[in-house]
Short mmCIF file of C-alpha atoms and ligand atoms in Angstrom, two decimals:
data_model
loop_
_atom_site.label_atom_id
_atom_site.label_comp_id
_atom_site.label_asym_id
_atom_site.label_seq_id
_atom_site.Cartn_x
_atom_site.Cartn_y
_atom_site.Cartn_z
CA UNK A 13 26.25 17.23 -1.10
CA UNK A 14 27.78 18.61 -4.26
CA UNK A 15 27.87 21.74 -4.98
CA UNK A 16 25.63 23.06 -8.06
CA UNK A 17 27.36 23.81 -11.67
CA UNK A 18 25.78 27.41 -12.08
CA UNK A 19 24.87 28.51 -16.05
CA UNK A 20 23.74 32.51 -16.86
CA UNK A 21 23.23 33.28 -20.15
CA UNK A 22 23.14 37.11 -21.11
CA UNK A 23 22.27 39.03 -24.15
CA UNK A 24 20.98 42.74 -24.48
CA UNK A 25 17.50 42.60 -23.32
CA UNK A 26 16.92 39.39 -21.98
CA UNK A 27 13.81 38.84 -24.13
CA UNK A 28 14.93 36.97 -26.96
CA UNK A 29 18.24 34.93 -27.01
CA UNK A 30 19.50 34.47 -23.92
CA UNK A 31 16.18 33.36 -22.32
CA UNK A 32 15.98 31.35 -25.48
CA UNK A 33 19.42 29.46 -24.26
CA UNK A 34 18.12 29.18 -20.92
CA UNK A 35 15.06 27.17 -22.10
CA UNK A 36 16.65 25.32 -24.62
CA UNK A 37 19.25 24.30 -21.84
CA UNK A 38 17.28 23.94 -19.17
CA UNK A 39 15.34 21.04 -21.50
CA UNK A 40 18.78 19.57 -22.01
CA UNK A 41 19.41 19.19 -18.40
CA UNK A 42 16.26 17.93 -17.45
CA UNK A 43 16.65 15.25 -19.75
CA UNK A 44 19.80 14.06 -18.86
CA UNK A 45 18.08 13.90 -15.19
CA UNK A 46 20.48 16.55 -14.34
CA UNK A 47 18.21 19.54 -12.71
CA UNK A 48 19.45 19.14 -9.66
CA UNK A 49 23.36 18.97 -10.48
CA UNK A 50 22.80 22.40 -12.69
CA UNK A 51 22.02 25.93 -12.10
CA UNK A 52 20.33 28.00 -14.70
CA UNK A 53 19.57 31.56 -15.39
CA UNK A 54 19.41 34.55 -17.51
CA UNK A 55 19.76 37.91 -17.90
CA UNK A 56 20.31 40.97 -19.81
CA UNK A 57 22.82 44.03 -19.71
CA UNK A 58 20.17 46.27 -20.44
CA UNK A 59 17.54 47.23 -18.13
CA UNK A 60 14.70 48.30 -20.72
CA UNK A 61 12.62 45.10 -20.35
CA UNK A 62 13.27 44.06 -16.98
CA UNK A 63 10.05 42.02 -15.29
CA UNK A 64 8.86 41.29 -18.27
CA UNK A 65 8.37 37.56 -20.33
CA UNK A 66 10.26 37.01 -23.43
CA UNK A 67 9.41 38.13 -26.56
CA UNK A 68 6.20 36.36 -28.10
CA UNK A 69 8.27 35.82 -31.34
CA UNK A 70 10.89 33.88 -28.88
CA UNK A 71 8.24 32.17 -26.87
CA UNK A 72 6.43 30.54 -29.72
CA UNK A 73 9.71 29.62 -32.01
CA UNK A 74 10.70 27.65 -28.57
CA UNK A 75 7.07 26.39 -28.21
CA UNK A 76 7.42 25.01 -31.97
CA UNK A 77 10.46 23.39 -31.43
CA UNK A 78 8.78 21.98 -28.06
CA UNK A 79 10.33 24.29 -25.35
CA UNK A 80 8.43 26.56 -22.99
CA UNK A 81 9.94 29.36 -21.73
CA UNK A 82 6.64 30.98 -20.23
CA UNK A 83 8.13 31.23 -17.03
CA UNK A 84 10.57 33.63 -17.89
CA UNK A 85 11.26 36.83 -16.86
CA UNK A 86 13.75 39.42 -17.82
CA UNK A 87 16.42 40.61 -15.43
CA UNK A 88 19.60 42.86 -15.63
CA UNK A 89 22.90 41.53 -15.04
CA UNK A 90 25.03 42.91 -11.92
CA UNK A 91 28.25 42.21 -10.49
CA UNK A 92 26.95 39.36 -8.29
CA UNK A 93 26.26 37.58 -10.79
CA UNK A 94 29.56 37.55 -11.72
CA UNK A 95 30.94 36.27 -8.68
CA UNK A 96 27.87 33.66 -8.23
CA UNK A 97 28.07 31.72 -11.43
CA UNK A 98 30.59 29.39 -12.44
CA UNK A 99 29.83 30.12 -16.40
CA UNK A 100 28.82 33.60 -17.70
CA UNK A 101 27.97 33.03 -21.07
CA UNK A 102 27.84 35.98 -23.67
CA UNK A 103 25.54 35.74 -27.19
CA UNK A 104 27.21 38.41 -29.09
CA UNK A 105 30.73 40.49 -28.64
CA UNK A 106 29.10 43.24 -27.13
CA UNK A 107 27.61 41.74 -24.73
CA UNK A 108 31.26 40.27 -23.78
CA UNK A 109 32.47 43.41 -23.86
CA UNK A 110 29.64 44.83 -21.44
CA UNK A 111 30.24 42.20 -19.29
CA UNK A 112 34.24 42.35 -19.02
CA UNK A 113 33.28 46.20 -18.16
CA UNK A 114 30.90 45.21 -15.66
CA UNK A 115 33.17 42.49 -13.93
CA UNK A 116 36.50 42.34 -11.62
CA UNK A 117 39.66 40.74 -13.11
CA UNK A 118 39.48 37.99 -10.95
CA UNK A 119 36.22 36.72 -12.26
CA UNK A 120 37.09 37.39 -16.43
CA UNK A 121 37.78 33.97 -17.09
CA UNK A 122 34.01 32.81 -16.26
CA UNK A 123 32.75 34.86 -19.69
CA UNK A 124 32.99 33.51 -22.55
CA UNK A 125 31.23 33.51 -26.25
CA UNK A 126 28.17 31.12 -25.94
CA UNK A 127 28.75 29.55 -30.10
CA UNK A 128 32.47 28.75 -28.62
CA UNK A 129 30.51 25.34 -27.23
CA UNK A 130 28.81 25.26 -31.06
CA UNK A 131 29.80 22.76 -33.59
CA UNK A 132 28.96 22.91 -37.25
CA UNK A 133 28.05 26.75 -37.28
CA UNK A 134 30.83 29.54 -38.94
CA UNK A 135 29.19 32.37 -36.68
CA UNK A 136 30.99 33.48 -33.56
CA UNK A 137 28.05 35.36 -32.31
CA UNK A 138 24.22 35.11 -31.70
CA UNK A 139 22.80 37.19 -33.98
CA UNK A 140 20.46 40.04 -32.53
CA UNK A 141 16.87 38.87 -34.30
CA UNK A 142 14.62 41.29 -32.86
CA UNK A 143 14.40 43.65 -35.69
CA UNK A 144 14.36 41.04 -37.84
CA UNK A 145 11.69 38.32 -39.25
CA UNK A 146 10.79 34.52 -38.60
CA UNK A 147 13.88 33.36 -40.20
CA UNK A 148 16.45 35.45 -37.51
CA UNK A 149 14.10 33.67 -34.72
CA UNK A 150 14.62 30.43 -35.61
CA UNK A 151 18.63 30.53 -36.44
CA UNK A 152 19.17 31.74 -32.70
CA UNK A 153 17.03 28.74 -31.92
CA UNK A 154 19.56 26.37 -33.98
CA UNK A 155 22.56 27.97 -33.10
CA UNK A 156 21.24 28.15 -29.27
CA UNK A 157 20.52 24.24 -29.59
CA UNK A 158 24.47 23.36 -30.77
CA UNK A 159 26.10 25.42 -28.54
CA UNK A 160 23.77 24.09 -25.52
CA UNK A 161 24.73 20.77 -26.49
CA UNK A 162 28.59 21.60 -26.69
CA UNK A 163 28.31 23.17 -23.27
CA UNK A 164 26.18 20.04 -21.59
CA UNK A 165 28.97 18.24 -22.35
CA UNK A 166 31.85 20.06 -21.27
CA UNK A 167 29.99 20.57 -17.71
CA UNK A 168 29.64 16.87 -17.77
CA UNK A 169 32.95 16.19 -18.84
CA UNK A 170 34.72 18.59 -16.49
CA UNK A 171 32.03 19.06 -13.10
CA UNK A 172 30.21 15.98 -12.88
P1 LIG B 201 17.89 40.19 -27.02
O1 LIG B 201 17.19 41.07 -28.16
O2 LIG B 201 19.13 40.96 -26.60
O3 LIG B 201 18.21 38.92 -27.71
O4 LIG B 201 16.89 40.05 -25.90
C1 LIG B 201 16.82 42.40 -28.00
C2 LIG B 201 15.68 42.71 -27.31
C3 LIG B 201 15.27 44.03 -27.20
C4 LIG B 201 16.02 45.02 -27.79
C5 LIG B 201 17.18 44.71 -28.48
C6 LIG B 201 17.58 43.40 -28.58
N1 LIG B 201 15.59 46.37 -27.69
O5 LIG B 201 16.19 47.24 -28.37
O6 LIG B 201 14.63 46.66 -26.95
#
């Protein structure tokens, strides 16, 4: 059996763009009829909203754009999960740099900038929308979408 291609996205709180990446991906997968080639998770390097859903702003931008994420909850990021997953993938630069603190050398070159799989997008990083309004939402949804695309197929093109 091969072994899984393992996927955790991480942003501050883990209520409103990473869990966004991990339903827009996990979609992506699924239709590709890859769900079982392709581990996927999420998490945040804050505590604050650990256990809980994602934000309902989050939730329903996904649910307009056709993805549920009500399954969902919010979970901190540790040092196992460094060694676990294959890709570590960071929405903003402090969130990289929380997670380069967090990790060992030997495991560095798993984290990377999530938009670095984007295409057609200027921004490096996901921007924080959750003191923001509808607008903010629905960028990180569009960004979220390229760079989940980008990254489908450089896991195809390089794993499977
Ligand atoms: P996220 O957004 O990192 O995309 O989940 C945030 C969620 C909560 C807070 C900040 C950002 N907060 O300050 O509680």
């Amino acid at each position: 059996m091969t072994q899984k291609v393992s996927v955790l996205f991480v942003c501050l709180g883990n209520i409103c763009r990473s869990p966004t990446a991990h339903g827009v991906f996990r979609q992506l997968v699924q239709d590709a009829g890859l769900a079982d080639k392709i581990r996927i998770d999420s998490a945040g390097t804050a505590a604050w909203h650990s256990g809980k859903p994602a934000d309902t702003r989050s939730i329903q931008t996904a649910r307009n754009r056709g993805i549920d994420m009500l399954d969902l909850r919010a979970r901190q990021v540790n040092l196992g999960d460094m060694i676990e997953f294959d890709y570590v993938l960071a929405m903003d630069d402090a969130n990289y740099a929380d997670l380069i603190d967090l990790s060992l050398p030997e495991y560095n070159s798993k984290i990377q900038l999530f938009l670095d799989y984007a295409t057609g997008f200027s921004e490096t990083e996901v921007p924080d929308p959750y003191y923001g309004g509808a607008e903010g939402f629905n960028h990180v949804f569009d960004l979220v979408t390229s760079a989940s695309e980008g990254l489908l197929a450089d896991i195809q093109k390089k794993h499977l």
